Backbone as a chain_set.jsonl record, in Angstrom:
{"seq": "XXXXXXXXXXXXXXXXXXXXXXXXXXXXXXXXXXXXXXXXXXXXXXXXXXXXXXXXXXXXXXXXXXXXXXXXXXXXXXXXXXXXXXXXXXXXXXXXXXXXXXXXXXXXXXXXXXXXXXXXXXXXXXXX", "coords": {"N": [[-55.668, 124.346, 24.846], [-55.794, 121.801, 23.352], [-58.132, 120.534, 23.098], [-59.764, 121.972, 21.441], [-58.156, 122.101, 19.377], [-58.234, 119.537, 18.293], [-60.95, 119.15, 17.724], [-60.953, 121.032, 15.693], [-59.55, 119.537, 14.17], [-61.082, 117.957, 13.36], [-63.424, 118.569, 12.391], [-61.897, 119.784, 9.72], [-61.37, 117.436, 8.632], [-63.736, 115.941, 8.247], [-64.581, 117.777, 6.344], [-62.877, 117.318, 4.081], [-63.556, 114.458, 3.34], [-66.431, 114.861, 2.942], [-65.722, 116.162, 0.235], [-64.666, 114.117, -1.279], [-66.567, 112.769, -1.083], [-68.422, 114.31, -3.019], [-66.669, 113.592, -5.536], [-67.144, 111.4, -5.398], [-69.82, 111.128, -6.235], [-69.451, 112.671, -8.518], [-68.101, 110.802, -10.391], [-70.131, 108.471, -9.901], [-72.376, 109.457, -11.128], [-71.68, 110.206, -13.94], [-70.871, 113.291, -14.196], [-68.857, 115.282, -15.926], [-65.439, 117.159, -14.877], [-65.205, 120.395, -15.263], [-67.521, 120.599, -14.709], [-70.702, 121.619, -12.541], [-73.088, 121.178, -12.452], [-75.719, 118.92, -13.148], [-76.66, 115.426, -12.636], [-79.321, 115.701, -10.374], [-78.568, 114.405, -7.224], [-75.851, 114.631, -7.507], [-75.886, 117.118, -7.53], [-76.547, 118.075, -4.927], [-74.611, 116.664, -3.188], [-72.161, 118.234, -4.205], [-73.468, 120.73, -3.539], [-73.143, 120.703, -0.155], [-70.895, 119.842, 0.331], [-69.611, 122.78, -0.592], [-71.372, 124.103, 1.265], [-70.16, 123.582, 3.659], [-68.364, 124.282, 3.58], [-68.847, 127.668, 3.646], [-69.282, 127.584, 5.718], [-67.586, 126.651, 7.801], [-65.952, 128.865, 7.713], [-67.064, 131.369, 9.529], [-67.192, 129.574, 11.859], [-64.854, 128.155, 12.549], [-62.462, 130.401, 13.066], [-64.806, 131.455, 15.341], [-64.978, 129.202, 16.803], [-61.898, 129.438, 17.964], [-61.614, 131.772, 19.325], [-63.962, 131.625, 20.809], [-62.793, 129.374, 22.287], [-60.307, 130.509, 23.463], [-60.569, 132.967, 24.979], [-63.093, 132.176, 26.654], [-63.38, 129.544, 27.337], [-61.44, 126.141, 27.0], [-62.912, 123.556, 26.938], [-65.626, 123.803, 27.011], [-66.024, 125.371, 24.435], [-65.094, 123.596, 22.698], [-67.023, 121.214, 23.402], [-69.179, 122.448, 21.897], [-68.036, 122.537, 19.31], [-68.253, 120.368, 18.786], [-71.301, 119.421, 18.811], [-71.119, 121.215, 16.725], [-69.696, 119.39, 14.056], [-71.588, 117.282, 14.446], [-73.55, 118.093, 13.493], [-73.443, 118.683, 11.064], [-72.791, 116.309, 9.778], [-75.652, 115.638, 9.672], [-77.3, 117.199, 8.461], [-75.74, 117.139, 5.796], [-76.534, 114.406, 5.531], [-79.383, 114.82, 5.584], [-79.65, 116.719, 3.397], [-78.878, 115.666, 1.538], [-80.775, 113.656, 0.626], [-83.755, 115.061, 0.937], [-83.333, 117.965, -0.07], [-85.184, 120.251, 1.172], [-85.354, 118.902, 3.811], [-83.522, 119.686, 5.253], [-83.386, 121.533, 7.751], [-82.663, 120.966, 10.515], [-80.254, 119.988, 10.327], [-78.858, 122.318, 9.601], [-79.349, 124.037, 11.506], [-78.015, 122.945, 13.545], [-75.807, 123.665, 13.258], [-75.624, 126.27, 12.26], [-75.863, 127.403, 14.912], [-74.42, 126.198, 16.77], [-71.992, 127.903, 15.728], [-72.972, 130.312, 16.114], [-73.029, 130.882, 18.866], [-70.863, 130.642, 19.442], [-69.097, 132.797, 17.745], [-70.187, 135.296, 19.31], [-69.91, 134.63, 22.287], [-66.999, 133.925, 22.442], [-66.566, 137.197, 21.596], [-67.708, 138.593, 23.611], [-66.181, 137.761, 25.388], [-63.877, 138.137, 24.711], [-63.859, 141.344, 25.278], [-64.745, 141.639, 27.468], [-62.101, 140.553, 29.106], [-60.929, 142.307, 28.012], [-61.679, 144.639, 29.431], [-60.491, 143.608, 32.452]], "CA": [[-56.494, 124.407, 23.652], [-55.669, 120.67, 22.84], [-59.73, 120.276, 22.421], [-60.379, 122.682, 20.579], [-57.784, 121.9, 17.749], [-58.862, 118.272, 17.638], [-62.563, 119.625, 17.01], [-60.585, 121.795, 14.387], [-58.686, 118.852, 12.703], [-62.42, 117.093, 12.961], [-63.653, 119.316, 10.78], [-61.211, 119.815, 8.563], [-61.067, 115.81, 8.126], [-64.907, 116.15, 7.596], [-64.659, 119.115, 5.264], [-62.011, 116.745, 3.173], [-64.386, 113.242, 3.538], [-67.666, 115.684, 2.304], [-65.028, 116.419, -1.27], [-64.83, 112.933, -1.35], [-68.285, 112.361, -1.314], [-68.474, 114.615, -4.323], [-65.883, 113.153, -6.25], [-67.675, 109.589, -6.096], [-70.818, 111.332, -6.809], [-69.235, 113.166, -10.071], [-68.156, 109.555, -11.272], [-71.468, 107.996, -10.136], [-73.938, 109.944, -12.297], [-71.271, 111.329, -14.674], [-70.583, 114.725, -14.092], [-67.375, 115.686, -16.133], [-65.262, 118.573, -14.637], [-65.35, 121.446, -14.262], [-69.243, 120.916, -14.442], [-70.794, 121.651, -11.276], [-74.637, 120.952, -12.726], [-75.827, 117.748, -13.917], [-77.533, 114.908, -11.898], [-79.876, 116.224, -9.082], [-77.987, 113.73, -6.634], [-74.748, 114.908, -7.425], [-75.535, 118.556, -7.197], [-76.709, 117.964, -3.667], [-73.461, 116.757, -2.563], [-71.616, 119.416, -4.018], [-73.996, 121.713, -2.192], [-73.237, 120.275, 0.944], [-69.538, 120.335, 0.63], [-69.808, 124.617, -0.386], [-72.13, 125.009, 2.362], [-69.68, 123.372, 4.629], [-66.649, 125.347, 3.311], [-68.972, 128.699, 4.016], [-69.74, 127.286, 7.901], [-66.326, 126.349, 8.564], [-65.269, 130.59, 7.638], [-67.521, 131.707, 10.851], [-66.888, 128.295, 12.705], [-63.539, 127.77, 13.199], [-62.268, 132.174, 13.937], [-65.083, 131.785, 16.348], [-64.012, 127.956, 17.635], [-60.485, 129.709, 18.404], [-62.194, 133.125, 19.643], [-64.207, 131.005, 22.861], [-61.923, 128.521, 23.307], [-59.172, 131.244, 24.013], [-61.601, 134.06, 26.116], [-63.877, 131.559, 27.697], [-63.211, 128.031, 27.67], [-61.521, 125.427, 26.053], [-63.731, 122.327, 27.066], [-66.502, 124.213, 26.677], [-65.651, 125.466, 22.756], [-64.976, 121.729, 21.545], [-68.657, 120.801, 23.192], [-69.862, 123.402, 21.137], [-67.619, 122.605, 18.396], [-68.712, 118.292, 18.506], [-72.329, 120.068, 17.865], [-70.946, 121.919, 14.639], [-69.715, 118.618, 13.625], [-72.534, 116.669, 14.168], [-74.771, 118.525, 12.17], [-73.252, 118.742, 9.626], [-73.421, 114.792, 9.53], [-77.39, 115.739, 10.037], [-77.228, 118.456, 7.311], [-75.376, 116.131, 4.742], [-77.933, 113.073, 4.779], [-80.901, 115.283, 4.857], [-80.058, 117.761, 2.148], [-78.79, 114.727, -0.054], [-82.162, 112.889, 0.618], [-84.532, 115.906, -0.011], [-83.235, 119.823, 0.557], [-86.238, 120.852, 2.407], [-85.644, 118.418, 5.033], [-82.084, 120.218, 6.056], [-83.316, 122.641, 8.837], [-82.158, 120.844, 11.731], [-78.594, 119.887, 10.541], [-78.245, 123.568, 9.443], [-79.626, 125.087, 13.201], [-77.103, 122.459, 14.509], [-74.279, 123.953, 12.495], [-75.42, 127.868, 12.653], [-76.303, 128.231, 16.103], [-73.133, 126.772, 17.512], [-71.011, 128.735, 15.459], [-73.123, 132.068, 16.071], [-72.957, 130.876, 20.165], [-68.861, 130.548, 19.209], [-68.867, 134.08, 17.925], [-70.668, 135.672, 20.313], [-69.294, 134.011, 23.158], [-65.379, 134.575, 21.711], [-66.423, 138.529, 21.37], [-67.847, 138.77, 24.711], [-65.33, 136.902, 26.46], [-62.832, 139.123, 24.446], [-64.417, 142.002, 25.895], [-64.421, 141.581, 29.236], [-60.638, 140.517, 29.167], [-59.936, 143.71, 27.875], [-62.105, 145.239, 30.578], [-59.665, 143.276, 33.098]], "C": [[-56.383, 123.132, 22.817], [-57.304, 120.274, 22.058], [-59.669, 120.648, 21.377], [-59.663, 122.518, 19.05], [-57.919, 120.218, 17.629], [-59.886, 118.172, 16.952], [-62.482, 120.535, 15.717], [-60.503, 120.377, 13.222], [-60.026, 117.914, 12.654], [-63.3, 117.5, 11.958], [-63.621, 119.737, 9.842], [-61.373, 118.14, 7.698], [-62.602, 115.724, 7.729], [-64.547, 116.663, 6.292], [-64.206, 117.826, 4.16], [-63.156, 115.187, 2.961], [-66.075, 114.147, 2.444], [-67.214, 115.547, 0.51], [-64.952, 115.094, -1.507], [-65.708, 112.095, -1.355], [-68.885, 112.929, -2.699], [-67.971, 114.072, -5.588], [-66.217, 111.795, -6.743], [-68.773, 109.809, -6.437], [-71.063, 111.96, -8.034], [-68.862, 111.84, -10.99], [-69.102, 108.586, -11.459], [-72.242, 108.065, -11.28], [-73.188, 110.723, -13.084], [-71.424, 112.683, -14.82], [-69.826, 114.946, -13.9], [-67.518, 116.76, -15.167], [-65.149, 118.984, -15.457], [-66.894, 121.185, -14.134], [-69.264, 120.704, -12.986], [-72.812, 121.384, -11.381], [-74.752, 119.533, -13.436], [-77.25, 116.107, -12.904], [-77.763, 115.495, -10.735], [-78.659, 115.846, -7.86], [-76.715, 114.148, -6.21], [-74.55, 116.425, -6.806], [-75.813, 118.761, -5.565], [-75.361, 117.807, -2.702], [-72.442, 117.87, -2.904], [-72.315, 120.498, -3.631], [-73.562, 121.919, -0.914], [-72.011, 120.822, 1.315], [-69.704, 122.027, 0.566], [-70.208, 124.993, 0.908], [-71.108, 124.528, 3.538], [-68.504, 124.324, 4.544], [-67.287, 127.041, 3.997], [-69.524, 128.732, 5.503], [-68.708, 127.138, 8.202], [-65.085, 127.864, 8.241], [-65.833, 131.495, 9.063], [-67.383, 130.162, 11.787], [-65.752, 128.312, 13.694], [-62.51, 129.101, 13.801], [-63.491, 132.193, 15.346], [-64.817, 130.711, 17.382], [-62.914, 128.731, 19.0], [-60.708, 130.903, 19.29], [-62.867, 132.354, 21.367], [-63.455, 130.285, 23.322], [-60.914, 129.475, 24.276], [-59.816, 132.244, 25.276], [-62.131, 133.26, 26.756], [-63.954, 130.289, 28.55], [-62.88, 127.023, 26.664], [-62.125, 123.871, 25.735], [-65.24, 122.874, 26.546], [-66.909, 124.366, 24.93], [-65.701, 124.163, 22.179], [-66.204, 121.176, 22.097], [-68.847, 121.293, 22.245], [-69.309, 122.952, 19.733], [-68.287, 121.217, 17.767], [-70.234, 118.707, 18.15], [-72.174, 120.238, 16.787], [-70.926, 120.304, 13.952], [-70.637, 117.587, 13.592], [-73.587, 117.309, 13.725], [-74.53, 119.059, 11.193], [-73.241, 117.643, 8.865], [-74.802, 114.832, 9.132], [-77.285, 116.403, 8.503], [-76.95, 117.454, 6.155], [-76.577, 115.013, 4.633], [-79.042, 113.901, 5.068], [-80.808, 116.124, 3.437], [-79.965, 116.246, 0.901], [-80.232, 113.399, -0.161], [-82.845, 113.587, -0.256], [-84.074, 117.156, 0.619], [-84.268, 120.329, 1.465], [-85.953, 119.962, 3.749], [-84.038, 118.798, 5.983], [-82.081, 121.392, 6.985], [-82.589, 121.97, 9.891], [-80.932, 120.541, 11.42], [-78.399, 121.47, 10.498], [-78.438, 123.827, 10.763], [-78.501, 124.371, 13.635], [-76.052, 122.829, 14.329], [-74.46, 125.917, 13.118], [-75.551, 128.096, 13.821], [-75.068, 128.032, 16.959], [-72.347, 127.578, 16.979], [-71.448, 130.501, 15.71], [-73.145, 132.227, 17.846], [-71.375, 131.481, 20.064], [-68.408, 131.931, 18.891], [-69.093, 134.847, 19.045], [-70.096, 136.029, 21.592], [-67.352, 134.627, 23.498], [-65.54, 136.094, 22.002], [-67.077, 139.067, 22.379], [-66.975, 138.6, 25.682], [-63.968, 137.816, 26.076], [-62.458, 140.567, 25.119], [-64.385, 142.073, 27.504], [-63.02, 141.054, 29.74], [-60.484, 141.602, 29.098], [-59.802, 144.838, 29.079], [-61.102, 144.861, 32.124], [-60.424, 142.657, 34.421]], "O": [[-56.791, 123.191, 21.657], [-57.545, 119.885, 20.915], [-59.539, 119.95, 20.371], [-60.2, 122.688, 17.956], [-57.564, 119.783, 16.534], [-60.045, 117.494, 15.937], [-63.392, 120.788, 14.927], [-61.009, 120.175, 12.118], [-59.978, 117.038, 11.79], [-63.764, 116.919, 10.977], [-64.523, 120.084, 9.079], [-61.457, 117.888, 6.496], [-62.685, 115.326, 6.568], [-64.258, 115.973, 5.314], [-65.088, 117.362, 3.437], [-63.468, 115.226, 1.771], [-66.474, 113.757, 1.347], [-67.954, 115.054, -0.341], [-65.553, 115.035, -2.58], [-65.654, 110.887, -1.589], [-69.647, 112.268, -3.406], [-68.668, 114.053, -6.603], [-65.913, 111.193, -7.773], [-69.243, 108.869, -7.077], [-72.137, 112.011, -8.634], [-69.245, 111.781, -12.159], [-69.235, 107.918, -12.484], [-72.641, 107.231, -12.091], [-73.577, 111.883, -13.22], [-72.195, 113.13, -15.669], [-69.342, 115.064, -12.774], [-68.53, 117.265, -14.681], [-64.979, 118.391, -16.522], [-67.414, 121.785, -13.193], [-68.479, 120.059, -12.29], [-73.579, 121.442, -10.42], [-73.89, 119.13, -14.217], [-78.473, 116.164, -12.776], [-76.84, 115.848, -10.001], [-77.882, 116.737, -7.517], [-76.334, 114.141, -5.039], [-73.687, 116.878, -6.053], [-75.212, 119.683, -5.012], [-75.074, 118.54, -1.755], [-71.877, 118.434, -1.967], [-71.572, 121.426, -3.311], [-73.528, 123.053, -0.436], [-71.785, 121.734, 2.11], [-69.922, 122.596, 1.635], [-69.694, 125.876, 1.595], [-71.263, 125.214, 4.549], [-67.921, 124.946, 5.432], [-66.519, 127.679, 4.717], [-70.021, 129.634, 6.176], [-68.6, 127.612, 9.333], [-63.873, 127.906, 8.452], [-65.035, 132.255, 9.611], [-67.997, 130.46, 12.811], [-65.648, 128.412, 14.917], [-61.851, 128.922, 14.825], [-63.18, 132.859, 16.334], [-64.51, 130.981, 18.543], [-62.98, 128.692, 20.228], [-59.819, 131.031, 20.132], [-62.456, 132.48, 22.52], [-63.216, 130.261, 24.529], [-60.74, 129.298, 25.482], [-59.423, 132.122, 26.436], [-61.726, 133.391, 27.911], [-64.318, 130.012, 29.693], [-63.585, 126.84, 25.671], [-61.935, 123.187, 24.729], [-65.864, 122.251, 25.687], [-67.767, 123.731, 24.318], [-66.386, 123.835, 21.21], [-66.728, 120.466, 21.239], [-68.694, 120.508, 21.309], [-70.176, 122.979, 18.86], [-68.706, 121.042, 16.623], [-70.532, 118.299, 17.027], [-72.78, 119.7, 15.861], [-71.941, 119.916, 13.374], [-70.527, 116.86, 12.604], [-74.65, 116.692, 13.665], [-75.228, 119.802, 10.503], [-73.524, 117.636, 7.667], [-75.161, 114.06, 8.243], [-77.19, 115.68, 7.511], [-77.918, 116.958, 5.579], [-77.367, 114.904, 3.695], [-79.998, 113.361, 4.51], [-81.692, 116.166, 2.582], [-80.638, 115.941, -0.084], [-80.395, 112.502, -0.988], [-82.92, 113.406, -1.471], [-84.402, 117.405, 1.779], [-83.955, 120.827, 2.547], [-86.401, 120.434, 4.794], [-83.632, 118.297, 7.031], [-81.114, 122.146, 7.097], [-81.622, 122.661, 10.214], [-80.188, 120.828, 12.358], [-77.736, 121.929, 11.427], [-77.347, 123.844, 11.332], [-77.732, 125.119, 14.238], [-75.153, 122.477, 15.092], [-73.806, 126.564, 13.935], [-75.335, 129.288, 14.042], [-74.566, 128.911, 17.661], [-71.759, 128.228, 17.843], [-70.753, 131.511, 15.595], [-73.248, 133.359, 18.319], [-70.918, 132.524, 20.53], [-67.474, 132.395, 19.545], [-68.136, 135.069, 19.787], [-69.83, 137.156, 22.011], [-66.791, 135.34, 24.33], [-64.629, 136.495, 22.726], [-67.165, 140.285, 22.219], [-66.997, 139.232, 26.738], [-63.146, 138.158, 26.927], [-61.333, 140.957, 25.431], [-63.835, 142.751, 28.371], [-62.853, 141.177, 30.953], [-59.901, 142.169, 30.022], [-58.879, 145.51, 29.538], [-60.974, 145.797, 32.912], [-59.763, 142.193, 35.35]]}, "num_chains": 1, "name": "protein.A"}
């Protein structure tokens, strides 16, 4: 499962790089804390980061879920997807929000393959 927790600590090191994208975009266009409203620009990136924090709660349980039942080369493909669209996802939403369908599909669909997959593969272990 060596993959699969590199494709973890890749998205954790994302996740952390995203907050850090916020943090220069709250000193950019001034936006004291705690505010979380203020320049358009800014609120985009803290969008981005949230939405990544609530993809990487079904992501990474189902990451660990196929790698372990089905495959662990397989899972970290799947996983180098998640992470690259969430690259995708990030520069379109912080461009213009409407134009963030395809990073999101690239983010939800592997992680709802990763469930899936994980709880099938679980399944038929049990079955023997």
């Amino acid at each position: 499962m060596e993959l699969t927790a590199l494709v973890i600590v890749g998205a954790l090191v994302q996740y952390i790089v995203f907050g850090g994208l916020v943090g220069r975009a709250r000193m950019k266009y001034n936006v004291q804390a705690p505010a979380i409203q203020g320049h358009p620009v800014f609120e985009r990136y803290y969008r981005v980061h949230q939405n990544t924090l609530e993809s990487l709660i079904l992501f990474i349980p189902g990451l660990l879920l196929f790698a372990t039942y089905v495959a662990d080369n397989i899972a970290a493909g799947i996983g180098v997807i998640f992470i690259l669209g969430r690259f995708i996802y990030l520069r379109a939403y912080v461009k213009d929000p409407a134009t963030r369908s395809l990073g999101f599909m690239l983010t939800f669909l592997p992680a709802i393959v990763l469930i899936l997959g994980g709880g099938i593969g679980a399944i038929l272990s049990l079955m023997g």
